[in-house]
Amino acid sequence: MVAGLDWKYSNNIQEANSLVKLLYEGSQYKDHDIELSIDWKRYIEMEDAGTIVVFVVREQGTFVGYMTVMADSMLQSKNNKMAYMESLVIHPDHRKGYLFSTFLKFIQLELKEYGIDYFMVHTPAHNDFGAILRRNKFKEFQTDYMIKL
């Protein structure tokens, strides 16, 4: 596994889009009638502004996934910085083994280097990977619910 920060949405929309489309079919977005209409322009603007960071994972040179992270000072605790997982896409064929755990550890080390104090990761209800997070010393923090208005 190779993880890195050398990847930009602006140069790799097709690569990212191929994974997103594949995963949309079995995702919670489709289950909740949320249209797949990614705002790549906004992703690029946020990336250029430093609002988001993209971590990429490859196996044997093949792009197999990414995590987009947003970070800022916490509104409830201004002396702490929190990073939030905005999106996570890992190809289904590469979810076995320790790839995700290794990828998470890489991201945590990088975020710590950036001065981040806390890292929040959410799991989809239909594909809960909380057990992996708990094995990696994450603690359950909150439960989210959604309704279409």
Short mmCIF file of N, CA, C and O in Angstrom, two decimals:
data_model
loop_
_atom_site.label_atom_id
_atom_site.label_comp_id
_atom_site.label_asym_id
_atom_site.label_seq_id
_atom_site.Cartn_x
_atom_site.Cartn_y
_atom_site.Cartn_z
N MET A 1 0.83 -1.18 0.00
CA MET A 1 0.00 0.00 0.00
C MET A 1 0.87 1.24 0.00
O MET A 1 1.86 1.31 0.70
N VAL A 2 0.49 2.21 -0.80
CA VAL A 2 1.14 3.50 -0.81
C VAL A 2 0.07 4.54 -0.56
O VAL A 2 -0.95 4.57 -1.24
N ALA A 3 0.28 5.37 0.44
CA ALA A 3 -0.65 6.46 0.71
C ALA A 3 0.09 7.76 0.52
O ALA A 3 1.30 7.84 0.76
N GLY A 4 -0.63 8.77 0.09
CA GLY A 4 0.07 10.03 -0.14
C GLY A 4 -0.84 11.23 -0.24
O GLY A 4 -2.05 11.12 -0.20
N LEU A 5 -0.19 12.37 -0.39
CA LEU A 5 -0.87 13.66 -0.51
C LEU A 5 -0.59 14.31 -1.86
O LEU A 5 -0.92 15.46 -2.06
N ASP A 6 0.01 13.59 -2.78
CA ASP A 6 0.47 14.17 -4.04
C ASP A 6 -0.60 14.18 -5.12
O ASP A 6 -0.34 14.39 -6.28
N TRP A 7 -1.83 14.02 -4.76
CA TRP A 7 -2.94 13.87 -5.68
C TRP A 7 -3.84 15.08 -5.55
O TRP A 7 -4.12 15.54 -4.45
N LYS A 8 -4.32 15.63 -6.65
CA LYS A 8 -5.21 16.78 -6.62
C LYS A 8 -6.46 16.47 -7.44
O LYS A 8 -6.37 15.87 -8.51
N TYR A 9 -7.62 16.90 -6.94
CA TYR A 9 -8.85 16.70 -7.70
C TYR A 9 -8.74 17.28 -9.10
O TYR A 9 -9.18 16.69 -10.07
N SER A 10 -8.13 18.47 -9.20
CA SER A 10 -8.06 19.16 -10.50
C SER A 10 -7.37 18.31 -11.57
O SER A 10 -7.69 18.43 -12.75
N ASN A 11 -6.46 17.45 -11.18
CA ASN A 11 -5.74 16.61 -12.15
C ASN A 11 -6.32 15.20 -12.26
O ASN A 11 -5.89 14.44 -13.13
N ASN A 12 -7.24 14.84 -11.39
CA ASN A 12 -7.65 13.43 -11.30
C ASN A 12 -9.15 13.22 -11.19
O ASN A 12 -9.58 12.24 -10.60
N ILE A 13 -9.95 14.10 -11.75
CA ILE A 13 -11.41 13.96 -11.64
C ILE A 13 -11.88 12.64 -12.24
O ILE A 13 -12.70 11.94 -11.65
N GLN A 14 -11.35 12.26 -13.39
CA GLN A 14 -11.78 11.00 -14.02
C GLN A 14 -11.46 9.81 -13.13
O GLN A 14 -12.27 8.90 -12.99
N GLU A 15 -10.28 9.80 -12.53
CA GLU A 15 -9.87 8.71 -11.65
C GLU A 15 -10.81 8.63 -10.45
O GLU A 15 -11.29 7.56 -10.09
N ALA A 16 -11.09 9.76 -9.83
CA ALA A 16 -11.99 9.79 -8.68
C ALA A 16 -13.41 9.41 -9.08
O ALA A 16 -14.07 8.63 -8.41
N ASN A 17 -13.86 9.94 -10.18
CA ASN A 17 -15.24 9.71 -10.63
C ASN A 17 -15.50 8.23 -10.92
O ASN A 17 -16.58 7.73 -10.66
N SER A 18 -14.49 7.53 -11.44
CA SER A 18 -14.68 6.11 -11.74
C SER A 18 -14.98 5.32 -10.48
O SER A 18 -15.83 4.43 -10.48
N LEU A 19 -14.31 5.65 -9.37
CA LEU A 19 -14.59 4.96 -8.11
C LEU A 19 -15.93 5.38 -7.53
O LEU A 19 -16.69 4.55 -7.06
N VAL A 20 -16.22 6.66 -7.57
CA VAL A 20 -17.47 7.16 -6.97
C VAL A 20 -18.67 6.54 -7.66
O VAL A 20 -19.61 6.09 -7.01
N LYS A 21 -18.66 6.49 -8.98
CA LYS A 21 -19.79 5.91 -9.72
C LYS A 21 -19.97 4.44 -9.38
O LYS A 21 -21.08 3.96 -9.23
N LEU A 22 -18.86 3.72 -9.26
CA LEU A 22 -18.92 2.30 -8.91
C LEU A 22 -19.57 2.12 -7.54
O LEU A 22 -20.42 1.26 -7.35
N LEU A 23 -19.19 2.95 -6.58
CA LEU A 23 -19.68 2.79 -5.21
C LEU A 23 -21.09 3.35 -5.01
O LEU A 23 -21.79 2.93 -4.10
N TYR A 24 -21.52 4.28 -5.84
CA TYR A 24 -22.84 4.90 -5.68
C TYR A 24 -23.95 3.86 -5.72
O TYR A 24 -24.92 3.94 -4.97
N GLU A 25 -23.81 2.87 -6.58
CA GLU A 25 -24.87 1.86 -6.74
C GLU A 25 -25.24 1.17 -5.43
O GLU A 25 -26.38 0.84 -5.22
N GLY A 26 -24.29 0.94 -4.56
CA GLY A 26 -24.58 0.26 -3.30
C GLY A 26 -24.48 1.17 -2.10
O GLY A 26 -24.25 0.71 -0.98
N SER A 27 -24.66 2.46 -2.31
CA SER A 27 -24.42 3.41 -1.23
C SER A 27 -25.69 3.87 -0.53
O SER A 27 -26.79 3.70 -1.03
N GLN A 28 -25.48 4.51 0.61
CA GLN A 28 -26.59 5.08 1.35
C GLN A 28 -27.19 6.27 0.60
O GLN A 28 -28.35 6.60 0.79
N TYR A 29 -26.43 6.91 -0.27
CA TYR A 29 -26.96 8.03 -1.04
C TYR A 29 -28.09 7.56 -1.96
O TYR A 29 -29.14 8.17 -2.04
N LYS A 30 -27.85 6.49 -2.68
CA LYS A 30 -28.88 5.95 -3.57
C LYS A 30 -30.07 5.46 -2.75
O LYS A 30 -31.22 5.68 -3.13
N ASP A 31 -29.80 4.81 -1.63
CA ASP A 31 -30.89 4.30 -0.77
C ASP A 31 -31.80 5.42 -0.28
O ASP A 31 -32.97 5.20 0.01
N HIS A 32 -31.26 6.64 -0.16
CA HIS A 32 -32.04 7.78 0.34
C HIS A 32 -32.42 8.74 -0.79
O HIS A 32 -32.76 9.90 -0.53
N ASP A 33 -32.37 8.24 -2.03
CA ASP A 33 -32.74 9.04 -3.21
C ASP A 33 -31.95 10.35 -3.31
O ASP A 33 -32.49 11.39 -3.71
N ILE A 34 -30.67 10.30 -2.96
CA ILE A 34 -29.80 11.46 -3.12
C ILE A 34 -29.06 11.30 -4.45
O ILE A 34 -28.34 10.33 -4.65
N GLU A 35 -29.29 12.25 -5.34
CA GLU A 35 -28.71 12.20 -6.68
C GLU A 35 -27.19 12.29 -6.62
O GLU A 35 -26.63 13.04 -5.83
N LEU A 36 -26.53 11.54 -7.48
CA LEU A 36 -25.09 11.64 -7.62
C LEU A 36 -24.80 12.81 -8.56
O LEU A 36 -25.02 12.73 -9.78
N SER A 37 -24.37 13.93 -8.01
CA SER A 37 -24.06 15.12 -8.81
C SER A 37 -22.93 15.87 -8.10
O SER A 37 -23.13 16.89 -7.47
N ILE A 38 -21.74 15.31 -8.20
CA ILE A 38 -20.59 15.82 -7.46
C ILE A 38 -20.19 17.19 -7.99
O ILE A 38 -20.08 17.40 -9.19
N ASP A 39 -19.96 18.11 -7.08
CA ASP A 39 -19.55 19.47 -7.43
C ASP A 39 -18.02 19.50 -7.46
O ASP A 39 -17.37 20.00 -6.54
N TRP A 40 -17.44 18.96 -8.55
CA TRP A 40 -15.98 18.89 -8.66
C TRP A 40 -15.36 20.27 -8.61
O TRP A 40 -14.29 20.45 -8.04
N LYS A 41 -16.02 21.27 -9.18
CA LYS A 41 -15.49 22.63 -9.18
C LYS A 41 -15.31 23.13 -7.74
O LYS A 41 -14.28 23.71 -7.40
N ARG A 42 -16.29 22.86 -6.91
CA ARG A 42 -16.19 23.29 -5.51
C ARG A 42 -15.09 22.53 -4.77
O ARG A 42 -14.36 23.10 -3.97
N TYR A 43 -14.99 21.24 -5.03
CA TYR A 43 -13.89 20.46 -4.43
C TYR A 43 -12.55 21.10 -4.78
O TYR A 43 -11.68 21.27 -3.93
N ILE A 44 -12.37 21.44 -6.05
CA ILE A 44 -11.10 22.02 -6.51
C ILE A 44 -10.86 23.37 -5.85
O ILE A 44 -9.75 23.67 -5.39
N GLU A 45 -11.90 24.20 -5.77
CA GLU A 45 -11.77 25.51 -5.12
C GLU A 45 -11.38 25.35 -3.65
O GLU A 45 -10.50 26.07 -3.15
N MET A 46 -12.02 24.41 -2.95
CA MET A 46 -11.73 24.19 -1.53
C MET A 46 -10.32 23.63 -1.36
O MET A 46 -9.61 24.00 -0.43
N GLU A 47 -9.92 22.76 -2.26
CA GLU A 47 -8.57 22.19 -2.22
C GLU A 47 -7.53 23.29 -2.43
O GLU A 47 -6.55 23.39 -1.69
N ASP A 48 -7.77 24.15 -3.43
CA ASP A 48 -6.85 25.25 -3.72
C ASP A 48 -6.77 26.23 -2.55
O ASP A 48 -5.72 26.81 -2.29
N ALA A 49 -7.89 26.40 -1.83
CA ALA A 49 -7.94 27.33 -0.69
C ALA A 49 -7.36 26.71 0.58
O ALA A 49 -7.20 27.39 1.60
N GLY A 50 -7.08 25.41 0.54
CA GLY A 50 -6.54 24.74 1.73
C GLY A 50 -7.60 24.35 2.74
O GLY A 50 -7.29 23.99 3.87
N THR A 51 -8.88 24.39 2.34
CA THR A 51 -9.98 24.04 3.24
C THR A 51 -10.12 22.53 3.39
O THR A 51 -10.57 22.05 4.41
N ILE A 52 -9.76 21.80 2.33
CA ILE A 52 -9.81 20.34 2.38
C ILE A 52 -8.45 19.78 1.96
O ILE A 52 -7.69 20.43 1.25
N VAL A 53 -8.19 18.58 2.43
CA VAL A 53 -6.98 17.84 2.05
C VAL A 53 -7.43 16.47 1.57
O VAL A 53 -8.34 15.87 2.16
N VAL A 54 -6.81 15.98 0.52
CA VAL A 54 -7.15 14.67 -0.02
C VAL A 54 -6.01 13.70 0.24
O VAL A 54 -4.87 13.96 -0.13
N PHE A 55 -6.34 12.59 0.88
CA PHE A 55 -5.38 11.50 1.11
C PHE A 55 -5.74 10.38 0.14
O PHE A 55 -6.90 10.03 0.01
N VAL A 56 -4.75 9.83 -0.53
CA VAL A 56 -4.97 8.83 -1.56
C VAL A 56 -4.27 7.54 -1.19
O VAL A 56 -3.20 7.56 -0.57
N VAL A 57 -4.88 6.42 -1.58
CA VAL A 57 -4.25 5.12 -1.34
C VAL A 57 -4.17 4.36 -2.66
O VAL A 57 -5.11 4.36 -3.45
N ARG A 58 -3.01 3.74 -2.88
CA ARG A 58 -2.76 2.92 -4.07
C ARG A 58 -2.22 1.56 -3.62
O ARG A 58 -1.51 1.48 -2.64
N GLU A 59 -2.56 0.55 -4.40
CA GLU A 59 -1.98 -0.78 -4.20
C GLU A 59 -1.34 -1.20 -5.51
O GLU A 59 -2.01 -1.20 -6.55
N GLN A 60 -0.06 -1.50 -5.45
CA GLN A 60 0.71 -1.89 -6.63
C GLN A 60 0.50 -0.90 -7.77
O GLN A 60 0.31 -1.28 -8.92
N GLY A 61 0.50 0.39 -7.43
CA GLY A 61 0.37 1.45 -8.42
C GLY A 61 -1.04 1.78 -8.86
O GLY A 61 -1.26 2.74 -9.58
N THR A 62 -2.00 0.97 -8.45
CA THR A 62 -3.39 1.18 -8.84
C THR A 62 -4.12 2.04 -7.82
O THR A 62 -4.07 1.76 -6.62
N PHE A 63 -4.79 3.08 -8.29
CA PHE A 63 -5.59 3.96 -7.45
C PHE A 63 -6.77 3.17 -6.90
O PHE A 63 -7.60 2.68 -7.67
N VAL A 64 -6.85 3.00 -5.58
CA VAL A 64 -7.94 2.20 -5.00
C VAL A 64 -8.81 2.99 -4.03
O VAL A 64 -9.83 2.47 -3.57
N GLY A 65 -8.45 4.23 -3.73
CA GLY A 65 -9.33 4.99 -2.86
C GLY A 65 -8.75 6.31 -2.40
O GLY A 65 -7.59 6.62 -2.65
N TYR A 66 -9.63 7.07 -1.74
CA TYR A 66 -9.21 8.35 -1.18
C TYR A 66 -10.11 8.74 -0.02
O TYR A 66 -11.23 8.24 0.13
N MET A 67 -9.60 9.62 0.82
CA MET A 67 -10.39 10.23 1.88
C MET A 67 -10.17 11.74 1.79
O MET A 67 -9.03 12.20 1.71
N THR A 68 -11.27 12.49 1.79
CA THR A 68 -11.20 13.94 1.81
C THR A 68 -11.49 14.38 3.24
O THR A 68 -12.45 13.92 3.86
N VAL A 69 -10.64 15.25 3.76
CA VAL A 69 -10.73 15.68 5.15
C VAL A 69 -10.83 17.20 5.20
O VAL A 69 -10.11 17.91 4.49
N MET A 70 -11.75 17.69 6.02
CA MET A 70 -11.88 19.13 6.29
C MET A 70 -11.39 19.36 7.71
O MET A 70 -11.66 18.55 8.60
N ALA A 71 -10.68 20.47 7.94
CA ALA A 71 -10.16 20.74 9.28
C ALA A 71 -10.31 22.21 9.63
O ALA A 71 -10.19 23.08 8.76
N ASP A 72 -10.58 22.46 10.91
CA ASP A 72 -10.72 23.84 11.39
C ASP A 72 -10.72 23.80 12.91
O ASP A 72 -10.81 22.74 13.52
N SER A 73 -10.65 24.98 13.50
CA SER A 73 -10.80 25.08 14.95
C SER A 73 -12.23 24.68 15.32
O SER A 73 -13.17 24.95 14.57
N MET A 74 -12.39 24.05 16.45
CA MET A 74 -13.70 23.63 16.90
C MET A 74 -14.47 24.84 17.42
O MET A 74 -13.93 25.64 18.17
N LEU A 75 -15.72 24.98 17.03
CA LEU A 75 -16.53 26.10 17.50
C LEU A 75 -16.82 25.97 19.00
O LEU A 75 -16.93 26.98 19.69
N GLN A 76 -16.94 24.76 19.51
CA GLN A 76 -17.23 24.54 20.91
C GLN A 76 -15.98 24.54 21.78
O GLN A 76 -16.07 24.54 23.00
N SER A 77 -14.82 24.50 21.15
CA SER A 77 -13.56 24.44 21.90
C SER A 77 -12.48 25.09 21.04
O SER A 77 -11.69 24.41 20.39
N LYS A 78 -12.44 26.42 21.05
CA LYS A 78 -11.61 27.17 20.10
C LYS A 78 -10.11 26.88 20.19
O LYS A 78 -9.37 27.19 19.26
N ASN A 79 -9.66 26.26 21.26
CA ASN A 79 -8.24 25.95 21.40
C ASN A 79 -7.87 24.60 20.81
O ASN A 79 -6.71 24.18 20.89
N ASN A 80 -8.85 23.90 20.23
CA ASN A 80 -8.61 22.58 19.63
C ASN A 80 -8.98 22.61 18.16
O ASN A 80 -9.96 23.23 17.76
N LYS A 81 -8.20 21.87 17.37
CA LYS A 81 -8.49 21.74 15.94
C LYS A 81 -9.04 20.34 15.68
O LYS A 81 -8.49 19.36 16.17
N MET A 82 -10.09 20.29 14.87
CA MET A 82 -10.76 19.03 14.56
C MET A 82 -10.70 18.82 13.05
O MET A 82 -10.93 19.75 12.28
N ALA A 83 -10.38 17.60 12.65
CA ALA A 83 -10.46 17.20 11.25
C ALA A 83 -11.68 16.29 11.11
O ALA A 83 -11.90 15.42 11.94
N TYR A 84 -12.47 16.53 10.07
CA TYR A 84 -13.68 15.75 9.81
C TYR A 84 -13.54 15.04 8.47
O TYR A 84 -13.17 15.66 7.48
N MET A 85 -13.87 13.77 8.46
CA MET A 85 -13.90 13.05 7.19
C MET A 85 -15.08 13.58 6.38
O MET A 85 -16.22 13.50 6.83
N GLU A 86 -14.82 14.11 5.21
CA GLU A 86 -15.89 14.60 4.34
C GLU A 86 -16.34 13.49 3.41
O GLU A 86 -17.52 13.31 3.17
N SER A 87 -15.40 12.74 2.87
CA SER A 87 -15.75 11.62 2.00
C SER A 87 -14.68 10.55 2.07
O SER A 87 -13.51 10.84 2.29
N LEU A 88 -15.13 9.33 1.88
CA LEU A 88 -14.22 8.17 1.87
C LEU A 88 -14.68 7.26 0.76
O LEU A 88 -15.86 6.89 0.70
N VAL A 89 -13.77 6.90 -0.12
CA VAL A 89 -14.07 5.99 -1.21
C VAL A 89 -12.93 4.98 -1.28
O VAL A 89 -11.78 5.34 -1.49
N ILE A 90 -13.26 3.71 -1.05
CA ILE A 90 -12.29 2.61 -1.18
C ILE A 90 -12.93 1.56 -2.09
O ILE A 90 -14.06 1.13 -1.85
N HIS A 91 -12.23 1.16 -3.12
CA HIS A 91 -12.75 0.16 -4.05
C HIS A 91 -13.10 -1.12 -3.27
O HIS A 91 -12.32 -1.57 -2.43
N PRO A 92 -14.27 -1.71 -3.55
CA PRO A 92 -14.69 -2.91 -2.82
C PRO A 92 -13.69 -4.07 -2.84
O PRO A 92 -13.57 -4.81 -1.87
N ASP A 93 -12.94 -4.21 -3.92
CA ASP A 93 -11.96 -5.30 -4.02
C ASP A 93 -10.76 -5.10 -3.11
O ASP A 93 -9.94 -5.99 -2.97
N HIS A 94 -10.63 -3.92 -2.50
CA HIS A 94 -9.46 -3.60 -1.68
C HIS A 94 -9.83 -3.30 -0.24
O HIS A 94 -9.08 -2.65 0.47
N ARG A 95 -10.98 -3.79 0.19
CA ARG A 95 -11.43 -3.52 1.57
C ARG A 95 -11.04 -4.61 2.56
O ARG A 95 -11.23 -4.46 3.74
N LYS A 96 -10.51 -5.67 2.09
CA LYS A 96 -10.10 -6.78 2.97
C LYS A 96 -8.70 -6.50 3.51
O LYS A 96 -7.95 -5.72 2.96
N GLY A 97 -8.35 -7.18 4.57
CA GLY A 97 -7.00 -7.05 5.11
C GLY A 97 -6.82 -5.77 5.89
O GLY A 97 -7.76 -5.22 6.45
N TYR A 98 -5.62 -5.29 5.88
CA TYR A 98 -5.26 -4.15 6.73
C TYR A 98 -5.08 -2.84 5.96
O TYR A 98 -4.57 -1.87 6.51
N LEU A 99 -5.50 -2.79 4.70
CA LEU A 99 -5.31 -1.59 3.91
C LEU A 99 -5.94 -0.38 4.60
O LEU A 99 -5.30 0.66 4.76
N PHE A 100 -7.20 -0.48 5.00
CA PHE A 100 -7.89 0.66 5.59
C PHE A 100 -7.24 1.08 6.90
O PHE A 100 -7.04 2.27 7.15
N SER A 101 -6.88 0.12 7.75
CA SER A 101 -6.23 0.45 9.03
C SER A 101 -4.90 1.16 8.79
O SER A 101 -4.58 2.15 9.45
N THR A 102 -4.13 0.68 7.83
CA THR A 102 -2.85 1.30 7.51
C THR A 102 -3.07 2.70 6.96
O THR A 102 -2.35 3.65 7.31
N PHE A 103 -4.07 2.84 6.10
CA PHE A 103 -4.42 4.14 5.53
C PHE A 103 -4.83 5.12 6.63
O PHE A 103 -4.39 6.27 6.67
N LEU A 104 -5.66 4.65 7.57
CA LEU A 104 -6.09 5.50 8.70
C LEU A 104 -4.90 5.97 9.52
O LEU A 104 -4.83 7.13 9.92
N LYS A 105 -3.98 5.07 9.79
CA LYS A 105 -2.79 5.44 10.58
C LYS A 105 -1.96 6.49 9.86
O LYS A 105 -1.46 7.44 10.47
N PHE A 106 -1.80 6.33 8.55
CA PHE A 106 -1.07 7.32 7.76
C PHE A 106 -1.75 8.69 7.88
O PHE A 106 -1.10 9.70 8.12
N ILE A 107 -3.07 8.72 7.71
CA ILE A 107 -3.82 9.97 7.78
C ILE A 107 -3.67 10.60 9.15
O ILE A 107 -3.43 11.81 9.27
N GLN A 108 -3.77 9.80 10.20
CA GLN A 108 -3.63 10.33 11.57
C GLN A 108 -2.26 10.98 11.77
O GLN A 108 -2.17 12.05 12.37
N LEU A 109 -1.21 10.32 11.30
CA LEU A 109 0.13 10.89 11.44
C LEU A 109 0.26 12.21 10.70
O LEU A 109 0.83 13.18 11.21
N GLU A 110 -0.29 12.27 9.50
CA GLU A 110 -0.23 13.50 8.71
C GLU A 110 -1.03 14.61 9.40
O GLU A 110 -0.57 15.75 9.47
N LEU A 111 -2.22 14.29 9.89
CA LEU A 111 -3.05 15.30 10.55
C LEU A 111 -2.36 15.84 11.80
O LEU A 111 -2.43 17.04 12.09
N LYS A 112 -1.71 14.94 12.53
CA LYS A 112 -0.98 15.37 13.73
C LYS A 112 0.13 16.36 13.34
O LYS A 112 0.35 17.34 14.03
N GLU A 113 0.80 16.08 12.23
CA GLU A 113 1.84 16.99 11.72
C GLU A 113 1.26 18.38 11.40
O GLU A 113 1.94 19.38 11.53
N TYR A 114 0.00 18.41 10.96
CA TYR A 114 -0.69 19.66 10.65
C TYR A 114 -1.17 20.38 11.92
O TYR A 114 -1.74 21.46 11.83
N GLY A 115 -0.98 19.76 13.08
CA GLY A 115 -1.43 20.39 14.33
C GLY A 115 -2.88 20.11 14.69
O GLY A 115 -3.48 20.81 15.49
N ILE A 116 -3.44 19.06 14.10
CA ILE A 116 -4.83 18.68 14.39
C ILE A 116 -4.87 17.90 15.71
O ILE A 116 -4.05 17.02 15.96
N ASP A 117 -5.86 18.23 16.56
CA ASP A 117 -5.99 17.58 17.86
C ASP A 117 -6.94 16.38 17.83
O ASP A 117 -6.74 15.42 18.57
N TYR A 118 -8.00 16.46 17.02
CA TYR A 118 -9.02 15.40 16.97
C TYR A 118 -9.36 15.09 15.52
O TYR A 118 -9.34 15.96 14.66
N PHE A 119 -9.73 13.83 15.28
CA PHE A 119 -10.08 13.36 13.94
C PHE A 119 -11.39 12.60 14.03
O PHE A 119 -11.47 11.59 14.73
N MET A 120 -12.44 13.09 13.35
CA MET A 120 -13.74 12.45 13.40
C MET A 120 -14.03 11.75 12.08
O MET A 120 -13.92 12.36 11.01
N VAL A 121 -14.38 10.49 12.17
CA VAL A 121 -14.72 9.67 11.01
C VAL A 121 -16.13 9.14 11.20
O VAL A 121 -16.46 8.64 12.27
N HIS A 122 -16.97 9.26 10.18
CA HIS A 122 -18.32 8.71 10.26
C HIS A 122 -18.42 7.46 9.40
O HIS A 122 -17.66 7.30 8.45
N THR A 123 -19.33 6.58 9.77
CA THR A 123 -19.52 5.36 8.99
C THR A 123 -20.96 5.33 8.48
O THR A 123 -21.88 5.74 9.19
N PRO A 124 -21.17 4.86 7.27
CA PRO A 124 -22.54 4.74 6.77
C PRO A 124 -23.28 3.62 7.50
O PRO A 124 -22.68 2.60 7.85
N ALA A 125 -24.56 3.82 7.72
CA ALA A 125 -25.37 2.82 8.45
C ALA A 125 -25.38 1.48 7.73
O ALA A 125 -25.33 0.43 8.37
N HIS A 126 -25.39 1.49 6.41
CA HIS A 126 -25.48 0.24 5.65
C HIS A 126 -24.14 -0.49 5.54
O HIS A 126 -24.10 -1.64 5.13
N ASN A 127 -23.05 0.19 5.89
CA ASN A 127 -21.72 -0.42 5.76
C ASN A 127 -20.85 0.06 6.92
O ASN A 127 -19.80 0.67 6.72
N ASP A 128 -21.30 -0.23 8.11
CA ASP A 128 -20.64 0.27 9.33
C ASP A 128 -19.28 -0.39 9.50
O ASP A 128 -19.17 -1.60 9.61
N PHE A 129 -18.24 0.44 9.51
CA PHE A 129 -16.90 -0.08 9.75
C PHE A 129 -16.38 0.36 11.12
O PHE A 129 -15.19 0.52 11.34
N GLY A 130 -17.33 0.54 12.06
CA GLY A 130 -16.98 0.94 13.42
C GLY A 130 -16.02 -0.03 14.10
O GLY A 130 -15.17 0.39 14.89
N ALA A 131 -16.14 -1.31 13.81
CA ALA A 131 -15.25 -2.30 14.44
C ALA A 131 -13.79 -2.01 14.06
O ALA A 131 -12.89 -2.10 14.90
N ILE A 132 -13.56 -1.63 12.81
CA ILE A 132 -12.20 -1.29 12.37
C ILE A 132 -11.73 -0.03 13.09
O ILE A 132 -10.59 0.05 13.55
N LEU A 133 -12.62 0.94 13.22
CA LEU A 133 -12.26 2.18 13.91
C LEU A 133 -11.93 1.91 15.38
O LEU A 133 -10.93 2.42 15.90
N ARG A 134 -12.75 1.09 16.03
CA ARG A 134 -12.48 0.76 17.45
C ARG A 134 -11.15 0.03 17.60
O ARG A 134 -10.41 0.29 18.55
N ARG A 135 -10.83 -0.87 16.67
CA ARG A 135 -9.53 -1.55 16.72
C ARG A 135 -8.38 -0.56 16.57
O ARG A 135 -7.26 -0.83 17.00
N ASN A 136 -8.66 0.57 15.95
CA ASN A 136 -7.65 1.60 15.74
C ASN A 136 -7.77 2.73 16.77
O ASN A 136 -7.34 3.85 16.52
N LYS A 137 -8.37 2.42 17.93
CA LYS A 137 -8.46 3.30 19.10
C LYS A 137 -9.40 4.49 18.94
O LYS A 137 -9.36 5.42 19.73
N PHE A 138 -10.27 4.46 17.93
CA PHE A 138 -11.32 5.48 17.84
C PHE A 138 -12.39 5.13 18.86
O PHE A 138 -12.64 3.96 19.14
N LYS A 139 -13.06 6.14 19.39
CA LYS A 139 -14.16 5.94 20.33
C LYS A 139 -15.44 6.50 19.71
O LYS A 139 -15.41 7.55 19.07
N GLU A 140 -16.54 5.78 19.94
CA GLU A 140 -17.82 6.27 19.43
C GLU A 140 -18.13 7.62 20.05
O GLU A 140 -17.99 7.81 21.26
N PHE A 141 -18.55 8.57 19.22
CA PHE A 141 -18.73 9.94 19.68
C PHE A 141 -20.17 10.41 19.53
O PHE A 141 -20.70 11.07 20.41
N GLN A 142 -20.81 10.10 18.42
CA GLN A 142 -22.20 10.52 18.20
C GLN A 142 -22.84 9.61 17.18
O GLN A 142 -22.18 8.87 16.48
N THR A 143 -24.16 9.70 17.08
CA THR A 143 -24.92 8.98 16.08
C THR A 143 -25.70 10.00 15.28
O THR A 143 -26.31 10.91 15.85
N ASP A 144 -25.67 9.90 13.97
CA ASP A 144 -26.36 10.85 13.10
C ASP A 144 -27.60 10.22 12.50
O ASP A 144 -27.61 9.03 12.18
N TYR A 145 -28.62 11.04 12.31
CA TYR A 145 -29.85 10.63 11.64
C TYR A 145 -30.17 11.66 10.59
O TYR A 145 -29.77 12.82 10.69
N MET A 146 -30.92 11.26 9.56
CA MET A 146 -31.23 12.16 8.47
C MET A 146 -32.67 11.95 8.03
O MET A 146 -33.18 10.85 8.09
N ILE A 147 -33.29 13.05 7.56
CA ILE A 147 -34.61 12.98 6.99
C ILE A 147 -34.64 13.86 5.74
O ILE A 147 -34.02 14.93 5.72
N LYS A 148 -35.33 13.41 4.72
CA LYS A 148 -35.49 14.21 3.52
C LYS A 148 -36.64 15.19 3.76
O LYS A 148 -37.72 14.78 4.16
N LEU A 149 -36.40 16.43 3.51
CA LEU A 149 -37.41 17.47 3.72
C LEU A 149 -38.09 17.86 2.42
O LEU A 149 -37.59 17.72 1.37
#
